[in-house]
Coordinates of C-alpha atoms and ligand atoms in Angstrom, one line a residue:
X1196 CA -17.4 -36.0 -1.3
X1197 CA -15.6 -34.2 1.8
X1198 CA -16.5 -30.7 0.4
X1199 CA -20.3 -32.2 -0.1
X1200 CA -20.2 -32.5 3.9
X1201 CA -18.3 -30.0 4.4
X1202 CA -21.2 -28.2 2.8
X1203 CA -23.9 -29.2 4.7
X1204 CA -21.4 -29.0 7.9
X1205 CA -21.7 -25.8 6.4
X1206 CA -25.2 -25.3 6.5
X1207 CA -26.4 -26.9 9.7
X1208 CA -24.5 -24.3 11.5
X1209 CA -25.7 -22.1 10.5
X1210 CA -29.0 -22.7 10.9
X1211 CA -28.2 -23.3 14.4
X1212 CA -26.2 -20.1 14.5
X1213 CA -28.6 -17.8 13.3
X1214 CA -28.2 -14.1 14.9
X1215 CA -28.3 -13.7 18.6
X1216 CA -29.1 -17.7 18.6
X1217 CA -26.9 -19.2 21.6
X1218 CA -25.6 -22.4 22.3
X1219 CA -27.7 -23.4 25.8
X1220 CA -27.4 -26.6 27.7
X1221 CA -23.7 -27.7 29.0
X1222 CA -25.0 -29.1 31.7
X1223 CA -22.5 -32.6 31.1
X1224 CA -19.6 -32.4 33.9
X1225 CA -16.6 -32.6 30.8
X1226 CA -14.8 -29.2 29.5
X1227 CA -17.2 -27.2 27.9
X1228 CA -16.1 -26.2 24.5
X1229 CA -14.6 -22.9 24.3
X1230 CA -16.7 -20.6 22.8
X1231 CA -16.0 -17.2 20.9
X1232 CA -18.1 -14.3 20.5
X1233 CA -19.1 -12.4 17.5
X1234 CA -20.2 -9.0 16.6
X1235 CA -21.0 -8.3 13.4
X1236 CA -23.9 -5.4 12.4
X1237 CA -27.3 -7.5 11.7
X1238 CA -29.2 -5.4 12.1
X1239 CA -27.3 -1.8 9.8
X1240 CA -27.9 -0.8 6.6
X1241 CA -24.7 -3.2 7.1
X1242 CA -27.0 -6.3 7.2
X1243 CA -25.0 -8.0 3.7
X1244 CA -22.0 -7.0 5.3
X1245 CA -22.8 -8.4 8.8
X1246 CA -24.1 -12.3 6.7
X1247 CA -21.0 -12.7 4.6
X1248 CA -18.4 -12.6 7.4
X1249 CA -21.4 -14.4 9.1
X1250 CA -21.4 -17.7 6.4
X1251 CA -17.5 -16.9 5.7
X1252 CA -16.8 -17.7 10.1
X1253 CA -19.6 -20.9 9.9
X1254 CA -17.5 -21.9 6.2
X1255 CA -14.0 -22.1 8.8
X1256 CA -15.8 -23.4 11.8
X1257 CA -16.7 -26.6 9.6
X1258 CA -13.6 -26.6 7.9
X1259 CA -11.6 -26.9 10.5
X1260 CA -13.6 -29.3 12.5
X1261 CA -13.0 -27.3 16.0
X1262 CA -15.2 -28.3 18.7
X1263 CA -16.0 -24.5 18.9
X1264 CA -19.4 -22.2 19.6
X1265 CA -19.7 -19.5 18.3
X1266 CA -22.0 -16.9 19.9
X1267 CA -23.2 -14.6 17.3
X1268 CA -25.2 -11.3 18.5
X1269 CA -26.0 -7.7 16.3
X1270 CA -24.2 -5.5 16.4
X1271 CA -26.8 -2.6 15.0
X1272 CA -25.5 0.2 14.0
X1273 CA -23.8 2.6 16.6
X1274 CA -21.0 1.9 19.4
X1275 CA -24.7 1.7 22.3
X1276 CA -26.1 -1.2 20.4
X1277 CA -22.6 -2.9 19.2
X1278 CA -21.8 -2.3 23.8
X1279 CA -24.8 -4.1 24.8
X1280 CA -23.9 -7.0 22.5
X1281 CA -20.0 -7.2 24.3
X1282 CA -21.7 -7.1 27.9
X1283 CA -24.1 -9.3 27.0
X1284 CA -20.7 -11.8 25.4
X1285 CA -18.9 -10.5 27.7
X1286 CA -21.8 -11.7 31.3
X1287 CA -21.7 -15.0 29.7
X1288 CA -21.9 -18.3 32.2
X1289 CA -19.1 -19.7 30.0
X1290 CA -16.8 -16.3 29.3
X1291 CA -16.1 -16.2 25.9
X1292 CA -12.7 -17.0 25.2
X1293 CA -12.5 -14.2 22.6
X1294 CA -14.4 -11.9 20.9
X1295 CA -14.7 -10.9 17.2
X1296 CA -16.3 -7.2 15.8
X1297 CA -17.1 -5.7 13.1
X1298 CA -17.0 -1.5 11.6
X1299 CA -14.7 1.1 13.3
X1300 CA -17.5 2.2 15.4
X1301 CA -18.3 -1.2 17.0
X1302 CA -14.5 -1.7 17.5
X1303 CA -13.5 1.2 18.8
X1304 CA -16.2 1.1 21.9
X1305 CA -15.6 -2.6 22.2
X1306 CA -11.6 -2.0 22.3
X1307 CA -11.2 -0.8 25.6
X1308 CA -14.3 -2.5 27.5
X1309 CA -12.1 -6.4 26.1
X1310 CA -9.0 -5.5 27.3
X1311 CA -10.2 -4.1 31.0
X1312 CA -12.1 -7.8 31.2
X1313 CA -9.0 -9.3 29.7
X1314 CA -11.3 -10.4 27.1
X1315 CA -9.1 -11.5 23.8
X1316 CA -10.5 -9.0 20.9
X1317 CA -9.2 -9.3 16.8
X1318 CA -11.4 -6.7 14.7
X1319 CA -12.5 -6.7 11.4
X1320 CA -13.9 -4.3 8.8
X1321 CA -12.8 -2.0 11.0
X1322 CA -10.9 1.3 9.5
X1323 CA -10.8 4.0 11.9
X1324 CA -9.4 2.7 16.1
X1325 CA -8.7 4.2 18.0
X1326 CA -5.9 3.1 20.1
X1327 CA -6.2 3.5 24.0
X1328 CA -4.2 0.8 25.9
X1329 CA -1.6 -0.8 24.3
X1330 CA -1.0 -4.4 23.9
X1331 CA -4.9 -5.3 23.0
X1332 CA -6.6 -5.1 19.8
X1333 CA -5.6 -7.4 17.5
X1334 CA -6.7 -6.2 13.7
X1335 CA -7.3 -7.8 10.1
X1336 CA -9.2 -4.4 8.6
X1337 CA -6.4 -1.9 7.4
X1338 CA -5.8 1.1 8.5
X1339 CA -7.7 4.3 7.1
X1340 CA -4.5 6.8 7.3
X1341 CA -2.8 3.2 5.6
X1342 CA -5.5 3.2 3.1
X1343 CA -5.8 6.7 2.6
X1344 CA -1.9 7.0 1.3
X1345 CA -3.0 5.9 -1.4
X1346 CA -5.9 6.9 -2.9
X1347 CA -4.5 10.6 -2.2
X1348 CA -2.0 9.4 -4.7
X1349 CA -5.5 9.4 -7.4
X1350 CA -7.3 11.9 -5.8
X1351 CA -4.0 14.9 -6.5
X1352 CA -4.5 15.0 -9.7
X1353 CA -8.6 16.7 -9.0
X1354 CA -8.8 19.5 -8.8
X1355 CA -12.2 19.9 -7.1
X1356 CA -13.2 17.2 -4.7
X1357 CA -17.2 17.0 -2.4
X1358 CA -16.1 13.9 0.3
X1359 CA -19.9 12.3 1.5
X1360 CA -19.0 9.3 4.1
X1361 CA -21.8 8.4 6.0
X1362 CA -22.6 9.3 9.1
X1363 CA -19.8 7.5 12.2
X1364 CA -17.0 6.8 13.6
X1365 CA -14.9 5.8 9.2
X1366 CA -17.0 7.6 7.9
X1367 CA -15.5 11.1 10.1
X1368 CA -12.7 10.5 10.4
X1369 CA -12.5 9.1 6.2
X1370 CA -13.9 12.8 5.7
X1371 CA -11.4 14.3 8.2
X1372 CA -8.1 13.0 7.5
X1373 CA -8.8 13.3 3.3
X1374 CA -9.7 17.3 4.2
X1375 CA -6.2 17.5 6.4
X1376 CA -5.4 16.7 3.3
X1377 CA -6.3 18.6 0.4
X1378 CA -6.3 21.8 3.0
X1379 CA -8.6 24.0 -0.5
X1380 CA -9.2 22.1 -2.5
X1381 CA -13.0 20.1 -0.6
X1382 CA -15.7 21.9 -1.7
X1383 CA -17.8 19.8 0.2
X1384 CA -17.9 17.9 2.8
X1385 CA -21.2 15.7 4.7
X1386 CA -22.1 13.1 5.6
X1387 CA -25.5 10.5 5.1
X1388 CA -27.0 8.2 7.5
X1389 CA -27.0 5.3 6.2
X1390 CA -29.3 4.2 8.0
X1391 CA -31.7 7.0 6.5
X1392 CA -30.6 7.3 3.2
X1393 CA -31.9 11.3 2.5
X1394 CA -29.1 12.8 1.2
X1395 CA -31.0 14.7 -1.1
X1396 CA -29.5 18.3 0.4
X1397 CA -25.9 17.0 1.0
X1398 CA -26.4 16.2 -3.2
X1399 CA -27.3 20.1 -4.0
X1400 CA -25.3 21.4 -2.4
X1401 CA -22.3 18.8 -4.0
X1402 CA -23.5 19.9 -7.5
X1403 CA -23.9 22.5 -6.3
X1404 CA -20.2 23.3 -6.0
X1405 CA -18.6 21.3 -9.0
X1406 CA -16.1 18.7 -7.0
X1407 CA -14.9 17.0 -10.3
X1408 CA -14.9 14.1 -7.8
X1409 CA -17.2 13.0 -5.2
X1410 CA -15.1 10.3 -3.0
X1411 CA -18.2 7.9 -1.4
X1412 CA -16.8 6.8 2.5
X1413 CA -19.9 4.1 2.2
X1414 CA -19.6 0.7 1.3
X1415 CA -23.9 -1.6 -1.1
X1416 CA -25.9 2.1 -0.4
X1417 CA -23.1 3.8 -3.0
X1418 CA -24.6 2.5 -5.7
X1419 CA -27.6 4.3 -4.3
X1420 CA -25.8 7.6 -3.7
X1421 CA -24.4 7.1 -7.9
X1422 CA -27.6 6.7 -9.3
X1423 CA -29.6 9.8 -7.4
X1424 CA -26.2 11.7 -7.7
X1425 CA -26.2 10.7 -11.9
X1426 CA -29.7 11.5 -11.5
X1427 CA -29.2 15.2 -10.1
X1428 CA -26.6 16.3 -13.0
X1429 CA -23.4 15.3 -10.6
X1430 CA -20.3 14.4 -13.2
X1431 CA -17.4 14.1 -11.1
X1432 CA -15.3 11.0 -11.2
X1433 CA -17.3 8.2 -8.2
X1434 CA -14.3 7.7 -5.9
X1435 CA -14.6 5.5 -3.5
X1436 CA -12.6 3.5 -0.6
X1437 CA -12.6 -0.8 0.2
X1438 CA -16.2 -0.5 2.1
X1439 CA -17.6 0.1 -1.1
X1440 CA -17.2 -2.9 -3.3
X1441 CA -20.3 -4.0 -2.5
X1442 CA -22.9 -6.4 -5.1
X1443 CA -25.0 -4.0 -4.8
X1444 CA -22.6 -1.8 -7.7
X1445 CA -23.2 -3.9 -9.6
X1446 CA -26.7 -4.4 -10.9
X1447 CA -27.1 -0.2 -11.2
X1448 CA -24.1 -0.3 -13.7
X1449 CA -25.3 2.9 -15.7
X1450 CA -24.0 4.9 -12.7
X1451 CA -21.9 3.6 -11.3
X1452 CA -19.1 2.6 -14.1
X1453 CA -16.3 4.5 -13.6
X1454 CA -16.0 4.3 -10.7
X1455 CA -11.7 4.5 -8.8
X1456 CA -11.5 3.4 -5.7
X1457 CA -9.0 1.5 -3.3
X1458 CA -9.2 -2.3 -2.6
X1459 CA -7.1 -5.1 -0.9
X1460 CA -5.8 -6.9 -3.4
X1461 CA -6.4 -10.8 -2.4
X1462 CA -5.8 -14.1 -4.2
X1463 CA -8.8 -14.3 -5.8
X1464 CA -7.3 -17.9 -6.6
X1465 CA -8.1 -19.8 -2.5
X1466 CA -9.7 -22.0 -2.3
X1467 CA -12.2 -19.9 0.4
X1468 CA -13.1 -17.6 -2.8
X1469 CA -14.7 -21.1 -4.0
X1470 CA -15.6 -22.9 -1.4
X1471 CA -18.3 -19.9 -0.6
X1472 CA -18.9 -19.9 -3.9
X1473 CA -19.8 -23.3 -3.9
X1474 CA -21.7 -23.5 -0.6
X1475 CA -23.8 -20.4 -1.3
X1476 CA -23.6 -19.6 -4.4
X1477 CA -22.0 -16.0 -5.0
X1478 CA -18.3 -15.0 -4.3
X1479 CA -17.5 -13.7 -1.4
X1480 CA -15.9 -10.1 -1.5
X1481 CA -13.4 -8.5 1.7
X1482 CA -16.0 -8.9 4.6
X1483 CA -15.0 -12.3 4.4
X1484 CA -12.2 -13.2 3.1
X1485 CA -11.1 -11.6 6.1
X1486 CA -13.5 -12.8 8.4
X1487 CA -12.3 -16.3 8.0
X1488 CA -9.0 -15.2 7.7
X1489 CA -9.5 -14.1 11.1
X1490 CA -11.7 -17.0 13.5
X1491 CA -8.8 -19.5 11.0
X1492 CA -5.1 -18.3 12.4
X1493 CA -7.5 -17.8 15.4
X1494 CA -8.5 -21.8 16.1
X1495 CA -4.7 -22.9 14.8
X1496 CA -3.8 -20.0 17.8
X1497 CA -6.2 -21.4 20.1
X1498 CA -4.8 -25.0 19.1
X1499 CA -1.1 -23.4 19.1
X1500 CA -2.0 -23.7 23.3
X1501 CA -2.3 -19.7 22.7
X1502 CA -5.3 -19.1 24.9
X1503 CA -4.6 -16.0 27.8
X1504 CA -5.0 -12.3 26.3
X1505 CA -1.8 -11.8 26.6
X1506 CA -0.6 -15.7 24.7
X1507 CA -3.5 -14.7 21.3
X1508 CA -2.3 -10.8 21.9
X1509 CA 1.3 -11.6 21.2
X1510 CA 0.7 -14.9 19.2
X1511 CA -0.5 -12.4 16.8
X1512 CA 1.6 -8.9 16.8
X1513 CA 5.3 -8.6 14.8
X1514 CA 4.2 -11.6 12.8
X1515 CA 3.4 -12.5 9.1
X1516 CA 0.7 -15.1 8.2
X1517 CA -0.2 -16.1 4.5
X1518 CA -4.4 -16.4 4.8
X1519 CA -7.4 -15.6 2.2
X1520 CA -5.7 -12.2 2.3
X1521 CA -2.3 -13.2 1.2
X1522 CA 0.4 -11.8 2.8
X1523 CA -0.2 -10.7 6.0
X1524 CA 1.6 -8.5 8.5
X1525 CA 0.8 -7.9 11.9
X1526 CA 3.3 -4.8 13.3
X1527 CA 3.5 -4.8 16.8
X1528 CA 0.1 -2.6 17.9
X1529 CA -1.8 -5.5 16.1
X1530 CA -2.4 -3.8 13.5
X1531 CA -2.2 -5.6 10.1
X1532 CA -0.5 -4.5 6.7
X1533 CA -2.2 -6.5 3.5
X1534 CA -1.1 -4.3 -0.2
X1535 CA -3.9 -2.6 -1.2
X1536 CA -4.2 -1.2 -5.2
X1537 CA -7.4 1.1 -7.4
X1538 CA -9.6 -0.6 -8.7
X1539 CA -12.1 0.7 -11.0
X1540 CA -16.1 -0.4 -12.2
X1541 CA -15.8 -1.2 -16.4
X1542 CA -18.5 -2.1 -17.9
X1543 CA -20.4 -3.5 -15.5
X1544 CA -17.5 -5.3 -13.3
X1545 CA -14.9 -4.8 -10.3
X1546 CA -11.8 -4.9 -12.4
X1547 CA -8.0 -4.3 -11.4
X1548 CA -7.0 -0.2 -13.3
X1549 CA -5.1 -1.0 -15.6
X1550 CA -3.9 3.1 -16.1
X1551 CA -3.1 2.2 -11.7
X1552 CA 0.7 0.7 -13.8
X1553 CA 1.9 3.7 -15.8
X1554 CA 0.8 6.3 -13.2
X1555 CA 2.5 4.6 -10.6
X1556 CA 5.6 4.9 -12.9
X1557 CA 5.2 8.2 -13.9
X1558 CA 4.9 10.0 -10.6
X1559 CA 7.3 8.8 -9.3
X1560 CA 9.5 9.5 -12.4
X1561 CA 7.7 13.3 -12.3
X1562 CA 9.1 13.7 -9.0
X1563 CA 13.1 12.5 -9.8
X1564 CA 13.2 14.4 -12.6
X1565 CA 12.3 17.4 -10.6
X1566 CA 14.5 15.8 -8.1
X1567 CA 17.6 15.4 -11.3
X1568 CA 16.2 19.5 -12.5
X1569 CA 16.7 21.2 -8.9
X1570 CA 19.8 19.7 -8.5
X1571 CA 21.2 20.6 -11.6
X1572 CA 20.1 24.3 -11.4
X1573 CA 22.2 24.0 -7.6
X1574 CA 24.7 23.2 -8.5
X1575 CA 25.7 25.0 -11.6
X1576 CA 24.7 27.7 -10.1
X1577 CA 28.1 26.8 -6.8
X1578 CA 29.5 26.4 -10.6
X1579 CA 29.2 30.3 -11.6
X1580 CA 29.6 31.2 -7.9
X1581 CA 33.2 29.0 -7.5
X1582 CA 33.8 31.2 -11.0
X1583 CA 35.2 34.1 -8.7
X1584 CA 36.0 31.6 -5.4
X1585 CA 38.1 28.6 -7.2
X1586 CA 38.1 26.0 -5.6
X1587 CA 40.5 25.8 -3.0
X1588 CA 39.7 27.4 1.1
X1589 CA 37.1 28.7 3.2
X1590 CA 34.9 30.2 0.6
X1591 CA 34.2 27.3 -1.7
X1592 CA 34.2 25.4 1.1
X1593 CA 31.3 28.0 2.1
X1594 CA 29.6 27.6 -1.5
X1595 CA 29.6 23.3 -1.0
X1596 CA 28.4 23.7 2.5
X1597 CA 25.3 25.8 1.5
X1598 CA 24.9 23.2 -1.6
X1599 CA 25.0 20.7 0.0
X1600 CA 22.3 22.1 2.6
X1601 CA 20.3 22.8 -0.7
X1602 CA 20.6 19.1 -2.4
X1603 CA 18.7 16.7 0.3
X1604 CA 19.4 13.5 -1.9
X1605 CA 22.9 14.3 -1.4
X1606 CA 26.3 12.1 0.9
X1607 CA 28.5 15.0 -0.1
X1608 CA 29.1 17.5 -2.4
X1609 CA 33.3 18.0 -3.8
X1610 CA 35.4 19.9 -6.5
X1611 CA 37.9 18.3 -8.1
X1612 CA 40.8 20.2 -9.8
X1613 CA 42.0 20.2 -13.2
X1614 CA 44.5 17.0 -12.5
X1615 CA 41.2 15.1 -11.0
X1616 CA 41.7 16.1 -7.6
X1617 CA 38.9 15.5 -4.9
X1618 CA 40.5 19.5 -3.4
X1619 CA 37.4 20.0 -0.9
X1620 CA 34.3 18.9 0.4
X1621 CA 30.6 19.4 2.8
X1622 CA 29.9 18.2 5.2
X1623 CA 33.6 18.3 7.1
X1624 CA 32.9 14.5 8.4
X1625 CA 34.3 13.5 5.6
X1626 CA 37.4 15.5 4.7
X1627 CA 39.2 12.3 4.7
X1628 CA 38.6 12.4 1.0
X1629 CA 39.8 15.1 -0.1
X1630 CA 43.5 14.3 -1.9
X1631 CA 41.1 11.3 -3.2
X1632 CA 42.8 11.0 -7.4
X1633 CA 39.2 9.7 -9.0
X1634 CA 40.9 11.1 -12.3
X1635 CA 39.6 6.9 -13.8
X1636 CA 36.2 8.0 -13.0
X1637 CA 34.2 7.8 -16.1
X1638 CA 32.1 10.5 -15.8
X1639 CA 36.1 13.1 -14.8
X1640 CA 37.4 11.4 -17.4
X1641 CA 34.2 12.4 -19.6
X1642 CA 33.6 15.7 -18.4
X1643 CA 37.5 16.5 -18.3
X1644 CA 37.3 15.9 -22.8
X1645 CA 33.7 17.9 -23.0
X1646 CA 33.8 20.6 -19.8
X1647 CA 30.6 19.9 -19.8
X1648 CA 28.2 19.3 -17.1
X1649 CA 27.8 14.6 -16.4
X1650 CA 25.4 12.1 -14.5
X1651 CA 27.7 9.2 -14.1
X1652 CA 27.3 5.9 -14.2
X1653 CA 27.2 4.0 -11.3
X1654 CA 31.0 3.8 -10.1
X1655 CA 32.5 2.6 -6.7
X1656 CA 33.0 6.3 -5.1
X1657 CA 36.4 6.7 -2.9
X1658 CA 34.1 7.0 0.0
X1659 CA 33.7 3.1 -0.3
X1660 CA 30.4 2.0 -2.5
X1661 CA 28.8 2.7 -5.8
X1662 CA 26.7 5.9 -5.8
X1663 CA 25.8 8.5 -8.8
X1664 CA 28.0 11.3 -9.7
X1665 CA 26.4 14.9 -10.5
X1666 CA 29.2 17.4 -12.0
X1667 CA 29.6 20.6 -13.5
X1668 CA 33.0 22.0 -15.1
X1669 CA 34.2 25.2 -13.1
X1670 CA 35.7 28.2 -14.9
X1671 CA 38.2 30.4 -14.2
X1672 CA 38.4 33.7 -14.0
X1673 CA 39.2 34.0 -18.5
X1674 CA 36.7 31.7 -19.1
X1675 CA 40.2 28.8 -18.1
X1676 CA 38.8 25.4 -17.6
X1677 CA 40.4 24.3 -13.3
X1678 CA 38.3 22.0 -11.9
X1679 CA 34.0 20.7 -11.9
X1680 CA 31.5 20.9 -7.9
X1681 CA 30.0 17.6 -7.5
X1682 CA 27.7 16.5 -5.9
X1683 CA 27.1 12.3 -4.7
X1684 CA 24.5 10.7 -4.1
X1685 CA 23.0 7.1 -3.1
X1686 CA 21.6 4.6 -5.4
X1687 CA 18.7 4.3 -2.1
X1688 CA 18.1 8.3 -3.0
X1689 CA 15.5 6.4 -5.5
X1690 CA 14.8 3.6 -2.6
X1691 CA 13.0 6.7 -0.4
X1692 CA 10.6 7.9 -3.4
X1693 CA 10.4 5.0 -5.1
X1694 CA 9.4 3.8 -1.6
X1695 CA 6.6 6.9 -1.3
X1696 CA 4.8 7.0 -3.8
X1697 CA 4.9 3.2 -4.0
X1698 CA 3.9 2.9 -1.1
X1699 CA 1.6 -0.5 -0.8
X1700 CA 0.7 -1.0 -3.8
X1701 CA 1.7 -4.4 -4.7
X1702 CA 4.2 -3.1 -7.8
X1703 CA 7.9 -2.5 -7.3
X1704 CA 10.1 -0.2 -9.2
X1705 CA 13.9 -0.8 -9.4
X1706 CA 16.4 1.6 -12.2
X1707 CA 18.2 -0.2 -14.4
X1708 CA 21.6 0.9 -16.6
X1709 CA 22.2 1.5 -19.6
X1710 CA 24.4 -1.7 -18.9
X1711 CA 22.0 -3.8 -17.8
X1712 CA 23.3 -3.2 -14.2
X1713 CA 20.4 -3.0 -11.6
X1714 CA 21.5 0.3 -9.3
X1715 CA 18.6 0.6 -7.3
X1716 CA 15.7 -2.0 -6.8
X1717 CA 14.2 -3.3 -3.2
X1718 CA 15.7 -7.0 -3.4
X1719 CA 19.1 -5.8 -1.8
X1720 CA 21.6 -8.0 -3.3
X1721 CA 20.2 -7.2 -6.8
X1722 CA 21.9 -4.2 -6.4
X1723 CA 24.0 -3.9 -8.7
X1724 CA 24.1 -7.5 -10.3
X1725 CA 24.2 -7.3 -14.2
X1726 CA 21.3 -9.0 -16.0
X1727 CA 24.1 -10.1 -18.9
X1728 CA 27.2 -11.4 -16.6
X1729 CA 24.4 -12.3 -13.2
X1730 CA 24.3 -16.1 -12.8
X1731 CA 21.2 -15.6 -10.8
X1732 CA 19.5 -14.0 -14.0
X1733 CA 21.4 -16.7 -16.8
X1734 CA 19.1 -19.0 -16.1
X1735 CA 15.6 -16.7 -16.8
X1736 CA 16.1 -16.4 -20.4
X1737 CA 12.8 -14.3 -20.7
X1738 CA 14.3 -11.9 -18.8
X1739 CA 17.4 -11.1 -20.4
X1740 CA 16.3 -10.7 -23.2
X1741 CA 13.1 -7.6 -21.5
X1742 CA 17.3 -6.5 -20.4
X1743 CA 18.7 -6.0 -24.3
X1744 CA 15.3 -4.3 -25.0
X1745 CA 15.7 -2.1 -22.3
X1746 CA 18.8 -1.0 -23.4
X1747 CA 18.0 0.2 -26.1
X1748 CA 14.5 1.8 -25.8
X1749 CA 14.2 4.4 -23.8
X1750 CA 10.3 3.2 -23.0
X1751 CA 8.6 -0.1 -23.4
X1752 CA 6.6 -2.5 -21.5
X1753 CA 6.5 -6.8 -21.7
X1754 CA 6.9 -9.7 -19.8
X1755 CA 9.0 -12.0 -18.0
X1756 CA 9.7 -14.8 -15.8
X1757 CA 11.9 -14.3 -12.2
X1758 CA 10.7 -14.7 -9.1
X1759 CA 8.4 -12.8 -6.7
X1760 CA 8.7 -9.9 -4.7
X1761 CA 9.5 -12.4 -2.1
X1762 CA 12.2 -14.0 -4.0
X1763 CA 9.8 -17.2 -2.6
X1764 CA 8.6 -18.2 -5.9
X1765 CA 9.4 -17.6 -9.6
X1766 CA 6.0 -15.6 -11.9
X1767 CA 5.1 -14.2 -14.5
X1768 CA 4.8 -10.4 -14.5
X1769 CA 5.0 -7.4 -16.5
X1770 CA 6.7 -4.1 -16.8
X1771 CA 7.0 -1.3 -17.9
X1772 CA 9.2 1.4 -17.9
X1773 CA 10.4 4.5 -18.3
X1774 CA 14.2 7.1 -18.2
X1775 CA 15.6 9.4 -16.0
X1776 CA 18.6 10.9 -16.1
X1777 CA 20.8 14.6 -16.8
X1778 CA 22.8 15.2 -19.7
X1779 CA 22.9 12.4 -22.0
X1780 CA 22.9 9.8 -19.2
X1781 CA 19.4 8.0 -19.0
X1782 CA 18.7 5.4 -16.6
X1783 CA 15.8 3.2 -17.0
X1784 CA 13.4 3.2 -14.3
X1785 CA 11.2 0.1 -15.0
X1786 CA 8.1 -0.7 -12.5
X1787 CA 7.1 -4.5 -12.0
X1788 CA 4.0 -6.6 -11.4
X1789 CA 2.2 -9.8 -11.9
X1790 CA -1.1 -10.7 -12.3
X1791 CA -1.4 -13.9 -9.8
X1792 CA -0.4 -11.2 -7.8
X1793 CA -2.7 -8.7 -8.1
Ligands
COI1849 C1 -15.1 -0.1 8.5 O1 -16.3 0.5 9.4 O2 -14.2 -0.8 8.6 C2 -15.8 -1.0 7.6 O3 -15.8 -1.6 7.0 C3 -17.2 -0.7 8.4 C4 -19.4 -1.6 7.3 C5 -19.7 -2.2 7.9 C6 -18.9 -0.5 6.7
CYT1850 N1 34.0 10.8 -4.9 C1 32.9 12.0 -5.0 N2 34.1 10.2 -7.2 C2 34.1 9.5 -5.8 O1 33.9 8.5 -5.7 N3 32.8 12.7 -4.1 C3 32.1 12.5 -6.2 C4 33.2 11.4 -7.4

């Protein structure tokens, strides 16, 4: 019943507040309703986006029951139209309490103007924004630069990349960023006018350059681009970014199937999605979801008494909100972030791209493997030089210093004599470890018995932390064993590699040792914990079962139940794992995600 009323209310608001309609008649003396001015690209190629945002905002108003007057203005397709719309709003007799604008070009133009007039400004659908006035404009769209780090991971596997981008701030920003990221690989980069769509010249050049990937910085018009490109004989993998997931693409699956794009991984179970579907008979996409979160948070801010420009900015900046977009974190500049993932059109549907999980795990495995191989090569050379110089003294110190400088992930490098006593170190600031007896450490015991290189399990080091240690034996001039040389690394070196590769994806990667101990995890409290012994895992039998398989199987996959990334609630998790290591020591590298959080 309540739902029906909301629906009616939303539809009524929709009728009253059609674009460019200003609520008139505030002749009464009482306090007026606060006005929120909303500038959307109604008369543009992105009309469907504007209408979706407007519907979402009206639904939110109906739900909230707040006494706001929403004034929608047409931002058109270019900066000047948006500025005109802004000036009309700024000149209203009942001065708006806030302005919301959609599109990079509109928001970029409005950002300094709103700050100048002291009007609080929220940008939605605005991935490219050149901030010039600090402490103003709160933006709900993830910056294109962040999204690009993610799509680049995918694009790296292509050799000849063509880019076809809408001719505006968003398209130009992307084209420029891609040129910078892939110098030499961008075989064609051109702009098109989304209002005109005369792209035949662009397509001739693209076809001529034989790209293996075609990146479209486009919204729903990508459907038409895909049709023309395929009909022109362009076979390249189609790649897109957030605005490309529009229903128009599903009307031509024969041309758009296979498209891979980056997209927010918001919660499709949020009541907003079903409320919207009920009210308007279609599924909202990101633009509607984002608009809904922008307006509902704004309502809440007003409700809590934050009404000035400064107070509103402060209310958002540096804070975390849970909305229809999921967990939204605003940095101190006022920019939002939340996870993005790869999606793909499969069988005429927008789906989570299944390839991304193994792809991300494999990229991390390769990079860690490269680092281990590099460390192993350089320590082998150092061991050769130490054969001549011996383990003590300045010459050996120089060899250790070189070894340390060659290995960015080294904490320190030491030489160890044949009795297991540390005799030399680089850098010099760790000189207090000289004289320490490490003969009882498991890797030293193995090295002494085999005289072969070893990689340790995570063990407590004399430096005072649990680390991993790579050691090569050193033989004297007569080939007699004289001791060893070591590179010590902190497990957070895993973290530095992993976090760069899985940046902003809704996945976690952890490193696990074959005795069940976690040696790296994003949740620090789990590092050093053992799946078979530690209390925190004992009420999760499916986790213990997976851990048992991980001990014996170098590669695998499965499901279990445990706490989510933020350790807030128990969820179903998917895990895939592989192995890395050297000299017979293996660590499991495991990626986890949850269908419930994609
Ligand atoms: C953007 O500028 O980031 C947008 O998503 C604009 C949209 C109208 C295509
Ligand atoms: N420390 C070190 N073991 C230690 O405890 N630097 C190498 C090996």
